[in-house]
Amino acid sequence: MSVSQTTTMPRHERIAFFDSLRGFTILSMIGFHASYDAAYLYGFSLPWFTDPLIQSIWRGSISWVFLLLAGWMTTFSRNNLKRGCVYAAAAFVVFIATSIAGVDTAVTFGILFCMAASTLLAAALKAVLEHIPSPAGLIGALALFALTYTVPQTRYAVSGLSWLGFPSPTFTSGDYYPLIPFFFMYAAGIFSARWFSERHTAGYPAWMVNAHVPVLEQVGKLSLPIYLIHQPVLIVLFSVVTGAW
């Protein structure tokens, strides 16, 4: 089959490209967190990593892909309400674990929270979003993301709105992804998926369906459990290597 051809996939089958991309991004995330732990928790000299520009670019390349993919997957999910609740449960586990461990700042309203809240919000707004033309929705979502990107970087004399993007002066988190601006990146994934489907009415291109990279695919399929366990595993490994235990 030529790569220019398209394939209509049965609903139960997966498109390899998405699993491989998710797997690559998970491995990139593990590398980022390993570098963070080494530099900030265990005192290794990593001047290339502590450069703020490198950190921002690397962090964005991970979180933005996660959010775009999560938004795109709303078009495949049979039950986005259930999917959002799974993300929320995982976010709660991360909050409890990081609060108890006390190794670094506890994660409050992190990336899993954002994926949970965005999925539930998208499910609630499904009828509204479906009336927005895909190109306009995508352009609008990306514009709103850019325009509101710095909103959570300011401190506000309010309390209880950190989840939305207005952190109070006392708010802290080891990983912070509020709805503003990050819901707009999630929404960009929704509109991208719809626009893509409108332009490929015969189905996803064969190169996406058959983009098999076995290791990355397996990692991508296990992305949530890997996300939940990777940091404790890194802490154990660094503690053994450095003799902290």
JSON list of C-alpha atoms in Angstrom, two decimals:
[
{"chain": "A", "resi": 1, "resn": "MET", "atom": "CA", "xyz": [0.00, 0.00, 0.00]},
{"chain": "A", "resi": 2, "resn": "SER", "atom": "CA", "xyz": [1.39, 3.41, -0.96]},
{"chain": "A", "resi": 3, "resn": "VAL", "atom": "CA", "xyz": [1.95, 5.97, 1.79]},
{"chain": "A", "resi": 4, "resn": "SER", "atom": "CA", "xyz": [-0.26, 8.32, -0.19]},
{"chain": "A", "resi": 5, "resn": "GLN", "atom": "CA", "xyz": [-3.23, 6.03, 0.29]},
{"chain": "A", "resi": 6, "resn": "THR", "atom": "CA", "xyz": [-5.58, 6.25, 3.24]},
{"chain": "A", "resi": 7, "resn": "THR", "atom": "CA", "xyz": [-7.06, 3.62, 5.46]},
{"chain": "A", "resi": 8, "resn": "THR", "atom": "CA", "xyz": [-10.34, 3.56, 7.34]},
{"chain": "A", "resi": 9, "resn": "MET", "atom": "CA", "xyz": [-9.67, 1.91, 10.66]},
{"chain": "A", "resi": 10, "resn": "PRO", "atom": "CA", "xyz": [-12.19, -0.23, 12.55]},
{"chain": "A", "resi": 11, "resn": "ARG", "atom": "CA", "xyz": [-13.15, 1.50, 15.77]},
{"chain": "A", "resi": 12, "resn": "HIS", "atom": "CA", "xyz": [-11.32, -1.01, 17.98]},
{"chain": "A", "resi": 13, "resn": "GLU", "atom": "CA", "xyz": [-7.96, -0.72, 16.22]},
{"chain": "A", "resi": 14, "resn": "ARG", "atom": "CA", "xyz": [-5.28, 1.81, 17.08]},
{"chain": "A", "resi": 15, "resn": "ILE", "atom": "CA", "xyz": [-3.33, 4.22, 14.94]},
{"chain": "A", "resi": 16, "resn": "ALA", "atom": "CA", "xyz": [0.32, 3.46, 15.58]},
{"chain": "A", "resi": 17, "resn": "PHE", "atom": "CA", "xyz": [1.52, 7.03, 15.05]},
{"chain": "A", "resi": 18, "resn": "PHE", "atom": "CA", "xyz": [-0.26, 8.32, 18.15]},
{"chain": "A", "resi": 19, "resn": "ASP", "atom": "CA", "xyz": [1.09, 5.57, 20.40]},
{"chain": "A", "resi": 20, "resn": "SER", "atom": "CA", "xyz": [4.62, 6.07, 19.07]},
{"chain": "A", "resi": 21, "resn": "LEU", "atom": "CA", "xyz": [4.45, 9.85, 19.49]},
{"chain": "A", "resi": 22, "resn": "ARG", "atom": "CA", "xyz": [3.08, 9.48, 23.01]},
{"chain": "A", "resi": 23, "resn": "GLY", "atom": "CA", "xyz": [5.78, 6.93, 23.82]},
{"chain": "A", "resi": 24, "resn": "PHE", "atom": "CA", "xyz": [8.54, 9.22, 22.56]},
{"chain": "A", "resi": 25, "resn": "THR", "atom": "CA", "xyz": [7.13, 12.08, 24.63]},
{"chain": "A", "resi": 26, "resn": "ILE", "atom": "CA", "xyz": [6.95, 9.92, 27.75]},
{"chain": "A", "resi": 27, "resn": "LEU", "atom": "CA", "xyz": [10.62, 8.98, 27.34]},
{"chain": "A", "resi": 28, "resn": "SER", "atom": "CA", "xyz": [11.47, 12.66, 26.84]},
{"chain": "A", "resi": 29, "resn": "MET", "atom": "CA", "xyz": [9.56, 13.45, 30.04]},
{"chain": "A", "resi": 30, "resn": "ILE", "atom": "CA", "xyz": [11.52, 10.81, 31.96]},
{"chain": "A", "resi": 31, "resn": "GLY", "atom": "CA", "xyz": [14.75, 12.33, 30.66]},
{"chain": "A", "resi": 32, "resn": "PHE", "atom": "CA", "xyz": [13.61, 15.80, 31.75]},
{"chain": "A", "resi": 33, "resn": "HIS", "atom": "CA", "xyz": [12.68, 14.66, 35.24]},
{"chain": "A", "resi": 34, "resn": "ALA", "atom": "CA", "xyz": [15.88, 12.65, 35.60]},
{"chain": "A", "resi": 35, "resn": "SER", "atom": "CA", "xyz": [17.86, 15.78, 34.70]},
{"chain": "A", "resi": 36, "resn": "TYR", "atom": "CA", "xyz": [15.80, 17.86, 37.13]},
{"chain": "A", "resi": 37, "resn": "ASP", "atom": "CA", "xyz": [16.34, 15.40, 39.98]},
{"chain": "A", "resi": 38, "resn": "ALA", "atom": "CA", "xyz": [20.05, 15.17, 39.25]},
{"chain": "A", "resi": 39, "resn": "ALA", "atom": "CA", "xyz": [20.53, 18.94, 39.15]},
{"chain": "A", "resi": 40, "resn": "TYR", "atom": "CA", "xyz": [18.20, 20.16, 41.89]},
{"chain": "A", "resi": 41, "resn": "LEU", "atom": "CA", "xyz": [17.74, 17.27, 44.30]},
{"chain": "A", "resi": 42, "resn": "TYR", "atom": "CA", "xyz": [21.09, 15.46, 44.17]},
{"chain": "A", "resi": 43, "resn": "GLY", "atom": "CA", "xyz": [23.56, 18.21, 43.37]},
{"chain": "A", "resi": 44, "resn": "PHE", "atom": "CA", "xyz": [24.91, 17.06, 40.00]},
{"chain": "A", "resi": 45, "resn": "SER", "atom": "CA", "xyz": [26.39, 19.82, 37.85]},
{"chain": "A", "resi": 46, "resn": "LEU", "atom": "CA", "xyz": [24.21, 20.12, 34.74]},
{"chain": "A", "resi": 47, "resn": "PRO", "atom": "CA", "xyz": [24.69, 23.71, 33.53]},
{"chain": "A", "resi": 48, "resn": "TRP", "atom": "CA", "xyz": [23.13, 22.91, 30.15]},
{"chain": "A", "resi": 49, "resn": "PHE", "atom": "CA", "xyz": [19.93, 21.79, 31.86]},
{"chain": "A", "resi": 50, "resn": "THR", "atom": "CA", "xyz": [19.68, 24.60, 34.39]},
{"chain": "A", "resi": 51, "resn": "ASP", "atom": "CA", "xyz": [19.63, 27.13, 31.54]},
{"chain": "A", "resi": 52, "resn": "PRO", "atom": "CA", "xyz": [16.06, 28.56, 31.75]},
{"chain": "A", "resi": 53, "resn": "LEU", "atom": "CA", "xyz": [15.63, 28.66, 27.96]},
{"chain": "A", "resi": 54, "resn": "ILE", "atom": "CA", "xyz": [16.55, 24.99, 27.53]},
{"chain": "A", "resi": 55, "resn": "GLN", "atom": "CA", "xyz": [14.21, 24.01, 30.35]},
{"chain": "A", "resi": 56, "resn": "SER", "atom": "CA", "xyz": [11.31, 26.03, 28.91]},
{"chain": "A", "resi": 57, "resn": "ILE", "atom": "CA", "xyz": [11.70, 24.60, 25.42]},
{"chain": "A", "resi": 58, "resn": "TRP", "atom": "CA", "xyz": [12.10, 21.03, 26.63]},
{"chain": "A", "resi": 59, "resn": "ARG", "atom": "CA", "xyz": [9.21, 21.30, 29.09]},
{"chain": "A", "resi": 60, "resn": "GLY", "atom": "CA", "xyz": [6.95, 22.81, 26.45]},
{"chain": "A", "resi": 61, "resn": "SER", "atom": "CA", "xyz": [7.82, 20.12, 23.91]},
{"chain": "A", "resi": 62, "resn": "ILE", "atom": "CA", "xyz": [6.53, 17.55, 26.41]},
{"chain": "A", "resi": 63, "resn": "SER", "atom": "CA", "xyz": [3.47, 19.17, 27.96]},
{"chain": "A", "resi": 64, "resn": "TRP", "atom": "CA", "xyz": [2.13, 20.74, 24.79]},
{"chain": "A", "resi": 65, "resn": "VAL", "atom": "CA", "xyz": [2.31, 17.41, 22.95]},
{"chain": "A", "resi": 66, "resn": "PHE", "atom": "CA", "xyz": [0.54, 15.67, 25.86]},
{"chain": "A", "resi": 67, "resn": "LEU", "atom": "CA", "xyz": [-2.26, 18.23, 25.79]},
{"chain": "A", "resi": 68, "resn": "LEU", "atom": "CA", "xyz": [-2.63, 18.23, 22.02]},
{"chain": "A", "resi": 69, "resn": "LEU", "atom": "CA", "xyz": [-2.76, 14.43, 21.98]},
{"chain": "A", "resi": 70, "resn": "ALA", "atom": "CA", "xyz": [-5.25, 14.34, 24.87]},
{"chain": "A", "resi": 71, "resn": "GLY", "atom": "CA", "xyz": [-7.49, 16.77, 23.00]},
{"chain": "A", "resi": 72, "resn": "TRP", "atom": "CA", "xyz": [-7.13, 14.80, 19.77]},
{"chain": "A", "resi": 73, "resn": "MET", "atom": "CA", "xyz": [-8.09, 11.58, 21.57]},
{"chain": "A", "resi": 74, "resn": "THR", "atom": "CA", "xyz": [-11.50, 13.00, 22.50]},
{"chain": "A", "resi": 75, "resn": "THR", "atom": "CA", "xyz": [-12.53, 12.08, 18.94]},
{"chain": "A", "resi": 76, "resn": "PHE", "atom": "CA", "xyz": [-11.65, 8.42, 19.59]},
{"chain": "A", "resi": 77, "resn": "SER", "atom": "CA", "xyz": [-12.97, 8.02, 23.12]},
{"chain": "A", "resi": 78, "resn": "ARG", "atom": "CA", "xyz": [-16.30, 6.28, 23.65]},
{"chain": "A", "resi": 79, "resn": "ASN", "atom": "CA", "xyz": [-16.70, 7.95, 27.06]},
{"chain": "A", "resi": 80, "resn": "ASN", "atom": "CA", "xyz": [-14.83, 11.20, 27.71]},
{"chain": "A", "resi": 81, "resn": "LEU", "atom": "CA", "xyz": [-16.55, 11.59, 31.09]},
{"chain": "A", "resi": 82, "resn": "LYS", "atom": "CA", "xyz": [-15.02, 8.31, 32.26]},
{"chain": "A", "resi": 83, "resn": "ARG", "atom": "CA", "xyz": [-11.68, 9.26, 30.69]},
{"chain": "A", "resi": 84, "resn": "GLY", "atom": "CA", "xyz": [-11.68, 12.58, 32.53]},
{"chain": "A", "resi": 85, "resn": "CYS", "atom": "CA", "xyz": [-12.41, 10.84, 35.83]},
{"chain": "A", "resi": 86, "resn": "VAL", "atom": "CA", "xyz": [-9.48, 8.46, 35.30]},
{"chain": "A", "resi": 87, "resn": "TYR", "atom": "CA", "xyz": [-7.17, 11.44, 34.76]},
{"chain": "A", "resi": 88, "resn": "ALA", "atom": "CA", "xyz": [-8.62, 13.10, 37.87]},
{"chain": "A", "resi": 89, "resn": "ALA", "atom": "CA", "xyz": [-8.00, 10.01, 40.00]},
{"chain": "A", "resi": 90, "resn": "ALA", "atom": "CA", "xyz": [-4.41, 9.83, 38.74]},
{"chain": "A", "resi": 91, "resn": "ALA", "atom": "CA", "xyz": [-3.92, 13.54, 39.49]},
{"chain": "A", "resi": 92, "resn": "PHE", "atom": "CA", "xyz": [-5.17, 12.99, 43.03]},
{"chain": "A", "resi": 93, "resn": "VAL", "atom": "CA", "xyz": [-2.75, 10.08, 43.50]},
{"chain": "A", "resi": 94, "resn": "VAL", "atom": "CA", "xyz": [0.13, 12.30, 42.36]},
{"chain": "A", "resi": 95, "resn": "PHE", "atom": "CA", "xyz": [-0.94, 15.08, 44.75]},
{"chain": "A", "resi": 96, "resn": "ILE", "atom": "CA", "xyz": [-1.16, 12.72, 47.73]},
{"chain": "A", "resi": 97, "resn": "ALA", "atom": "CA", "xyz": [2.11, 10.93, 46.90]},
{"chain": "A", "resi": 98, "resn": "THR", "atom": "CA", "xyz": [4.12, 14.13, 46.41]},
{"chain": "A", "resi": 99, "resn": "SER", "atom": "CA", "xyz": [2.62, 15.69, 49.54]},
{"chain": "A", "resi": 100, "resn": "ILE", "atom": "CA", "xyz": [3.55, 12.67, 51.68]},
{"chain": "A", "resi": 101, "resn": "ALA", "atom": "CA", "xyz": [6.98, 12.08, 50.14]},
{"chain": "A", "resi": 102, "resn": "GLY", "atom": "CA", "xyz": [8.16, 15.65, 50.75]},
{"chain": "A", "resi": 103, "resn": "VAL", "atom": "CA", "xyz": [11.10, 15.19, 48.38]},
{"chain": "A", "resi": 104, "resn": "ASP", "atom": "CA", "xyz": [10.22, 18.33, 46.45]},
{"chain": "A", "resi": 105, "resn": "THR", "atom": "CA", "xyz": [7.28, 20.75, 46.23]},
{"chain": "A", "resi": 106, "resn": "ALA", "atom": "CA", "xyz": [3.98, 18.87, 46.12]},
{"chain": "A", "resi": 107, "resn": "VAL", "atom": "CA", "xyz": [2.25, 18.77, 42.74]},
{"chain": "A", "resi": 108, "resn": "THR", "atom": "CA", "xyz": [-0.98, 20.76, 42.84]},
{"chain": "A", "resi": 109, "resn": "PHE", "atom": "CA", "xyz": [-2.94, 21.35, 39.62]},
{"chain": "A", "resi": 110, "resn": "GLY", "atom": "CA", "xyz": [-0.30, 19.64, 37.49]},
{"chain": "A", "resi": 111, "resn": "ILE", "atom": "CA", "xyz": [-0.52, 18.24, 33.97]},
{"chain": "A", "resi": 112, "resn": "LEU", "atom": "CA", "xyz": [-2.82, 15.35, 34.94]},
{"chain": "A", "resi": 113, "resn": "PHE", "atom": "CA", "xyz": [-5.20, 17.79, 36.62]},
{"chain": "A", "resi": 114, "resn": "CYS", "atom": "CA", "xyz": [-5.22, 19.86, 33.44]},
{"chain": "A", "resi": 115, "resn": "MET", "atom": "CA", "xyz": [-5.95, 16.83, 31.27]},
{"chain": "A", "resi": 116, "resn": "ALA", "atom": "CA", "xyz": [-8.75, 15.77, 33.63]},
{"chain": "A", "resi": 117, "resn": "ALA", "atom": "CA", "xyz": [-10.36, 19.19, 33.87]},
{"chain": "A", "resi": 118, "resn": "SER", "atom": "CA", "xyz": [-9.97, 19.83, 30.14]},
{"chain": "A", "resi": 119, "resn": "THR", "atom": "CA", "xyz": [-11.49, 16.47, 29.22]},
{"chain": "A", "resi": 120, "resn": "LEU", "atom": "CA", "xyz": [-14.47, 17.01, 31.51]},
{"chain": "A", "resi": 121, "resn": "LEU", "atom": "CA", "xyz": [-14.91, 20.59, 30.31]},
{"chain": "A", "resi": 122, "resn": "ALA", "atom": "CA", "xyz": [-14.72, 19.51, 26.67]},
{"chain": "A", "resi": 123, "resn": "ALA", "atom": "CA", "xyz": [-17.34, 16.84, 27.36]},
{"chain": "A", "resi": 124, "resn": "ALA", "atom": "CA", "xyz": [-19.62, 19.44, 28.97]},
{"chain": "A", "resi": 125, "resn": "LEU", "atom": "CA", "xyz": [-19.10, 21.87, 26.08]},
{"chain": "A", "resi": 126, "resn": "LYS", "atom": "CA", "xyz": [-19.32, 19.26, 23.32]},
{"chain": "A", "resi": 127, "resn": "ALA", "atom": "CA", "xyz": [-22.44, 20.73, 21.74]},
{"chain": "A", "resi": 128, "resn": "VAL", "atom": "CA", "xyz": [-20.94, 24.22, 21.74]},
{"chain": "A", "resi": 129, "resn": "LEU", "atom": "CA", "xyz": [-17.57, 23.14, 20.34]},
{"chain": "A", "resi": 130, "resn": "GLU", "atom": "CA", "xyz": [-19.23, 21.16, 17.55]},
{"chain": "A", "resi": 131, "resn": "HIS", "atom": "CA", "xyz": [-20.84, 24.34, 16.22]},
{"chain": "A", "resi": 132, "resn": "ILE", "atom": "CA", "xyz": [-17.47, 26.07, 15.81]},
{"chain": "A", "resi": 133, "resn": "PRO", "atom": "CA", "xyz": [-15.87, 25.52, 12.38]},
{"chain": "A", "resi": 134, "resn": "SER", "atom": "CA", "xyz": [-12.69, 23.49, 12.75]},
{"chain": "A", "resi": 135, "resn": "PRO", "atom": "CA", "xyz": [-10.24, 25.97, 11.13]},
{"chain": "A", "resi": 136, "resn": "ALA", "atom": "CA", "xyz": [-11.64, 28.90, 13.12]},
{"chain": "A", "resi": 137, "resn": "GLY", "atom": "CA", "xyz": [-11.61, 26.84, 16.31]},
{"chain": "A", "resi": 138, "resn": "LEU", "atom": "CA", "xyz": [-8.00, 25.79, 15.85]},
{"chain": "A", "resi": 139, "resn": "ILE", "atom": "CA", "xyz": [-6.79, 29.30, 15.04]},
{"chain": "A", "resi": 140, "resn": "GLY", "atom": "CA", "xyz": [-8.84, 30.75, 17.90]},
{"chain": "A", "resi": 141, "resn": "ALA", "atom": "CA", "xyz": [-7.61, 28.18, 20.42]},
{"chain": "A", "resi": 142, "resn": "LEU", "atom": "CA", "xyz": [-3.95, 28.77, 19.51]},
{"chain": "A", "resi": 143, "resn": "ALA", "atom": "CA", "xyz": [-4.45, 32.54, 19.61]},
{"chain": "A", "resi": 144, "resn": "LEU", "atom": "CA", "xyz": [-6.06, 32.36, 23.05]},
{"chain": "A", "resi": 145, "resn": "PHE", "atom": "CA", "xyz": [-3.27, 30.11, 24.26]},
{"chain": "A", "resi": 146, "resn": "ALA", "atom": "CA", "xyz": [-0.66, 32.64, 23.13]},
{"chain": "A", "resi": 147, "resn": "LEU", "atom": "CA", "xyz": [-2.58, 35.62, 24.50]},
{"chain": "A", "resi": 148, "resn": "THR", "atom": "CA", "xyz": [-3.14, 34.08, 27.95]},
{"chain": "A", "resi": 149, "resn": "TYR", "atom": "CA", "xyz": [0.15, 32.19, 28.27]},
{"chain": "A", "resi": 150, "resn": "THR", "atom": "CA", "xyz": [1.60, 34.56, 30.89]},
{"chain": "A", "resi": 151, "resn": "VAL", "atom": "CA", "xyz": [-1.59, 34.82, 32.98]},
{"chain": "A", "resi": 152, "resn": "PRO", "atom": "CA", "xyz": [-0.54, 32.22, 35.61]},
{"chain": "A", "resi": 153, "resn": "GLN", "atom": "CA", "xyz": [2.93, 33.73, 35.86]},
{"chain": "A", "resi": 154, "resn": "THR", "atom": "CA", "xyz": [1.51, 36.63, 37.91]},
{"chain": "A", "resi": 155, "resn": "ARG", "atom": "CA", "xyz": [0.38, 36.44, 41.52]},
{"chain": "A", "resi": 156, "resn": "TYR", "atom": "CA", "xyz": [-3.15, 37.59, 42.31]},
{"chain": "A", "resi": 157, "resn": "ALA", "atom": "CA", "xyz": [-4.69, 38.84, 45.53]},
{"chain": "A", "resi": 158, "resn": "VAL", "atom": "CA", "xyz": [-7.35, 36.14, 45.39]},
{"chain": "A", "resi": 159, "resn": "SER", "atom": "CA", "xyz": [-7.63, 32.64, 46.79]},
{"chain": "A", "resi": 160, "resn": "GLY", "atom": "CA", "xyz": [-9.21, 29.51, 45.39]},
{"chain": "A", "resi": 161, "resn": "LEU", "atom": "CA", "xyz": [-8.59, 30.29, 41.72]},
{"chain": "A", "resi": 162, "resn": "SER", "atom": "CA", "xyz": [-5.17, 28.73, 41.24]},
{"chain": "A", "resi": 163, "resn": "TRP", "atom": "CA", "xyz": [-6.79, 25.86, 39.33]},
{"chain": "A", "resi": 164, "resn": "LEU", "atom": "CA", "xyz": [-8.11, 28.36, 36.80]},
{"chain": "A", "resi": 165, "resn": "GLY", "atom": "CA", "xyz": [-4.82, 30.21, 36.30]},
{"chain": "A", "resi": 166, "resn": "PHE", "atom": "CA", "xyz": [-4.83, 32.91, 38.97]},
{"chain": "A", "resi": 167, "resn": "PRO", "atom": "CA", "xyz": [-2.40, 31.71, 41.66]},
{"chain": "A", "resi": 168, "resn": "SER", "atom": "CA", "xyz": [-2.47, 33.42, 45.02]},
{"chain": "A", "resi": 169, "resn": "PRO", "atom": "CA", "xyz": [0.73, 34.80, 46.61]},
{"chain": "A", "resi": 170, "resn": "THR", "atom": "CA", "xyz": [1.07, 31.68, 48.78]},
{"chain": "A", "resi": 171, "resn": "PHE", "atom": "CA", "xyz": [0.39, 29.11, 46.06]},
{"chain": "A", "resi": 172, "resn": "THR", "atom": "CA", "xyz": [3.15, 26.59, 45.29]},
{"chain": "A", "resi": 173, "resn": "SER", "atom": "CA", "xyz": [3.33, 23.55, 43.04]},
{"chain": "A", "resi": 174, "resn": "GLY", "atom": "CA", "xyz": [6.03, 21.34, 41.61]},
{"chain": "A", "resi": 175, "resn": "ASP", "atom": "CA", "xyz": [4.12, 21.12, 38.33]},
{"chain": "A", "resi": 176, "resn": "TYR", "atom": "CA", "xyz": [1.53, 23.75, 37.42]},
{"chain": "A", "resi": 177, "resn": "TYR", "atom": "CA", "xyz": [-0.85, 23.53, 34.46]},
{"chain": "A", "resi": 178, "resn": "PRO", "atom": "CA", "xyz": [-4.05, 25.51, 35.15]},
{"chain": "A", "resi": 179, "resn": "LEU", "atom": "CA", "xyz": [-6.96, 25.70, 32.74]},
{"chain": "A", "resi": 180, "resn": "ILE", "atom": "CA", "xyz": [-5.82, 29.14, 31.59]},
{"chain": "A", "resi": 181, "resn": "PRO", "atom": "CA", "xyz": [-3.97, 28.96, 29.24]},
{"chain": "A", "resi": 182, "resn": "PHE", "atom": "CA", "xyz": [-3.60, 25.19, 28.86]},
{"chain": "A", "resi": 183, "resn": "PHE", "atom": "CA", "xyz": [-7.21, 24.28, 28.11]},
{"chain": "A", "resi": 184, "resn": "PHE", "atom": "CA", "xyz": [-6.74, 26.20, 24.87]},
{"chain": "A", "resi": 185, "resn": "MET", "atom": "CA", "xyz": [-3.90, 23.89, 23.82]},
{"chain": "A", "resi": 186, "resn": "TYR", "atom": "CA", "xyz": [-6.15, 20.92, 24.62]},
{"chain": "A", "resi": 187, "resn": "ALA", "atom": "CA", "xyz": [-8.92, 22.53, 22.55]},
{"chain": "A", "resi": 188, "resn": "ALA", "atom": "CA", "xyz": [-6.43, 22.99, 19.71]},
{"chain": "A", "resi": 189, "resn": "GLY", "atom": "CA", "xyz": [-6.03, 19.20, 19.73]},
{"chain": "A", "resi": 190, "resn": "ILE", "atom": "CA", "xyz": [-9.81, 18.74, 19.46]},
{"chain": "A", "resi": 191, "resn": "PHE", "atom": "CA", "xyz": [-10.14, 21.11, 16.52]},
{"chain": "A", "resi": 192, "resn": "SER", "atom": "CA", "xyz": [-7.00, 19.70, 14.86]},
{"chain": "A", "resi": 193, "resn": "ALA", "atom": "CA", "xyz": [-8.47, 16.18, 14.98]},
{"chain": "A", "resi": 194, "resn": "ARG", "atom": "CA", "xyz": [-11.77, 17.33, 13.55]},
{"chain": "A", "resi": 195, "resn": "TRP", "atom": "CA", "xyz": [-10.15, 19.38, 10.77]},
{"chain": "A", "resi": 196, "resn": "PHE", "atom": "CA", "xyz": [-7.85, 16.47, 9.93]},
{"chain": "A", "resi": 197, "resn": "SER", "atom": "CA", "xyz": [-10.81, 14.11, 9.66]},
{"chain": "A", "resi": 198, "resn": "GLU", "atom": "CA", "xyz": [-12.68, 16.56, 7.45]},
{"chain": "A", "resi": 199, "resn": "ARG", "atom": "CA", "xyz": [-9.72, 16.71, 5.09]},
{"chain": "A", "resi": 200, "resn": "HIS", "atom": "CA", "xyz": [-9.14, 12.93, 5.12]},
{"chain": "A", "resi": 201, "resn": "THR", "atom": "CA", "xyz": [-12.65, 11.58, 4.69]},
{"chain": "A", "resi": 202, "resn": "ALA", "atom": "CA", "xyz": [-11.36, 8.16, 3.56]},
{"chain": "A", "resi": 203, "resn": "GLY", "atom": "CA", "xyz": [-9.63, 7.64, 6.89]},
{"chain": "A", "resi": 204, "resn": "TYR", "atom": "CA", "xyz": [-6.20, 8.17, 8.41]},
{"chain": "A", "resi": 205, "resn": "PRO", "atom": "CA", "xyz": [-3.24, 7.96, 5.99]},
{"chain": "A", "resi": 206, "resn": "ALA", "atom": "CA", "xyz": [-1.54, 4.58, 5.83]},
{"chain": "A", "resi": 207, "resn": "TRP", "atom": "CA", "xyz": [1.76, 6.02, 7.08]},
{"chain": "A", "resi": 208, "resn": "MET", "atom": "CA", "xyz": [0.06, 7.03, 10.33]},
{"chain": "A", "resi": 209, "resn": "VAL", "atom": "CA", "xyz": [-1.77, 3.75, 10.72]},
{"chain": "A", "resi": 210, "resn": "ASN", "atom": "CA", "xyz": [1.41, 1.75, 10.13]},
{"chain": "A", "resi": 211, "resn": "ALA", "atom": "CA", "xyz": [3.95, 3.96, 11.90]},
{"chain": "A", "resi": 212, "resn": "HIS", "atom": "CA", "xyz": [5.06, 1.05, 14.06]},
{"chain": "A", "resi": 213, "resn": "VAL", "atom": "CA", "xyz": [7.98, 1.65, 16.43]},
{"chain": "A", "resi": 214, "resn": "PRO", "atom": "CA", "xyz": [7.44, -1.29, 18.81]},
{"chain": "A", "resi": 215, "resn": "VAL", "atom": "CA", "xyz": [9.25, 0.10, 21.87]},
{"chain": "A", "resi": 216, "resn": "LEU", "atom": "CA", "xyz": [7.66, 3.53, 21.57]},
{"chain": "A", "resi": 217, "resn": "GLU", "atom": "CA", "xyz": [4.24, 2.00, 20.92]},
{"chain": "A", "resi": 218, "resn": "GLN", "atom": "CA", "xyz": [4.39, -0.09, 24.08]},
{"chain": "A", "resi": 219, "resn": "VAL", "atom": "CA", "xyz": [5.52, 2.87, 26.14]},
{"chain": "A", "resi": 220, "resn": "GLY", "atom": "CA", "xyz": [2.75, 4.97, 24.61]},
{"chain": "A", "resi": 221, "resn": "LYS", "atom": "CA", "xyz": [0.10, 2.40, 25.44]},
{"chain": "A", "resi": 222, "resn": "LEU", "atom": "CA", "xyz": [1.29, 2.38, 29.07]},
{"chain": "A", "resi": 223, "resn": "SER", "atom": "CA", "xyz": [1.78, 6.13, 29.34]},
{"chain": "A", "resi": 224, "resn": "LEU", "atom": "CA", "xyz": [-0.39, 6.73, 32.41]},
{"chain": "A", "resi": 225, "resn": "PRO", "atom": "CA", "xyz": [1.05, 3.99, 34.66]},
{"chain": "A", "resi": 226, "resn": "ILE", "atom": "CA", "xyz": [4.57, 4.92, 33.52]},
{"chain": "A", "resi": 227, "resn": "TYR", "atom": "CA", "xyz": [3.85, 8.54, 34.39]},
{"chain": "A", "resi": 228, "resn": "LEU", "atom": "CA", "xyz": [2.68, 7.52, 37.86]},
{"chain": "A", "resi": 229, "resn": "ILE", "atom": "CA", "xyz": [5.69, 5.33, 38.71]},
{"chain": "A", "resi": 230, "resn": "HIS", "atom": "CA", "xyz": [8.61, 6.94, 36.90]},
{"chain": "A", "resi": 231, "resn": "GLN", "atom": "CA", "xyz": [9.44, 9.59, 39.50]},
{"chain": "A", "resi": 232, "resn": "PRO", "atom": "CA", "xyz": [9.52, 7.20, 42.49]},
{"chain": "A", "resi": 233, "resn": "VAL", "atom": "CA", "xyz": [11.74, 4.88, 40.43]},
{"chain": "A", "resi": 234, "resn": "LEU", "atom": "CA", "xyz": [14.09, 7.77, 39.60]},
{"chain": "A", "resi": 235, "resn": "ILE", "atom": "CA", "xyz": [14.29, 8.79, 43.26]},
{"chain": "A", "resi": 236, "resn": "VAL", "atom": "CA", "xyz": [15.18, 5.23, 44.28]},
{"chain": "A", "resi": 237, "resn": "LEU", "atom": "CA", "xyz": [17.85, 4.97, 41.56]},
{"chain": "A", "resi": 238, "resn": "PHE", "atom": "CA", "xyz": [19.43, 8.32, 42.44]},
{"chain": "A", "resi": 239, "resn": "SER", "atom": "CA", "xyz": [19.35, 7.47, 46.15]},
{"chain": "A", "resi": 240, "resn": "VAL", "atom": "CA", "xyz": [21.15, 4.20, 45.52]},
{"chain": "A", "resi": 241, "resn": "VAL", "atom": "CA", "xyz": [23.73, 5.77, 43.17]},
{"chain": "A", "resi": 242, "resn": "THR", "atom": "CA", "xyz": [24.50, 8.67, 45.49]},
{"chain": "A", "resi": 243, "resn": "GLY", "atom": "CA", "xyz": [24.42, 6.60, 48.67]},
{"chain": "A", "resi": 244, "resn": "ALA", "atom": "CA", "xyz": [21.58, 8.63, 50.13]},
{"chain": "A", "resi": 245, "resn": "TRP", "atom": "CA", "xyz": [20.14, 5.34, 51.41]}
]
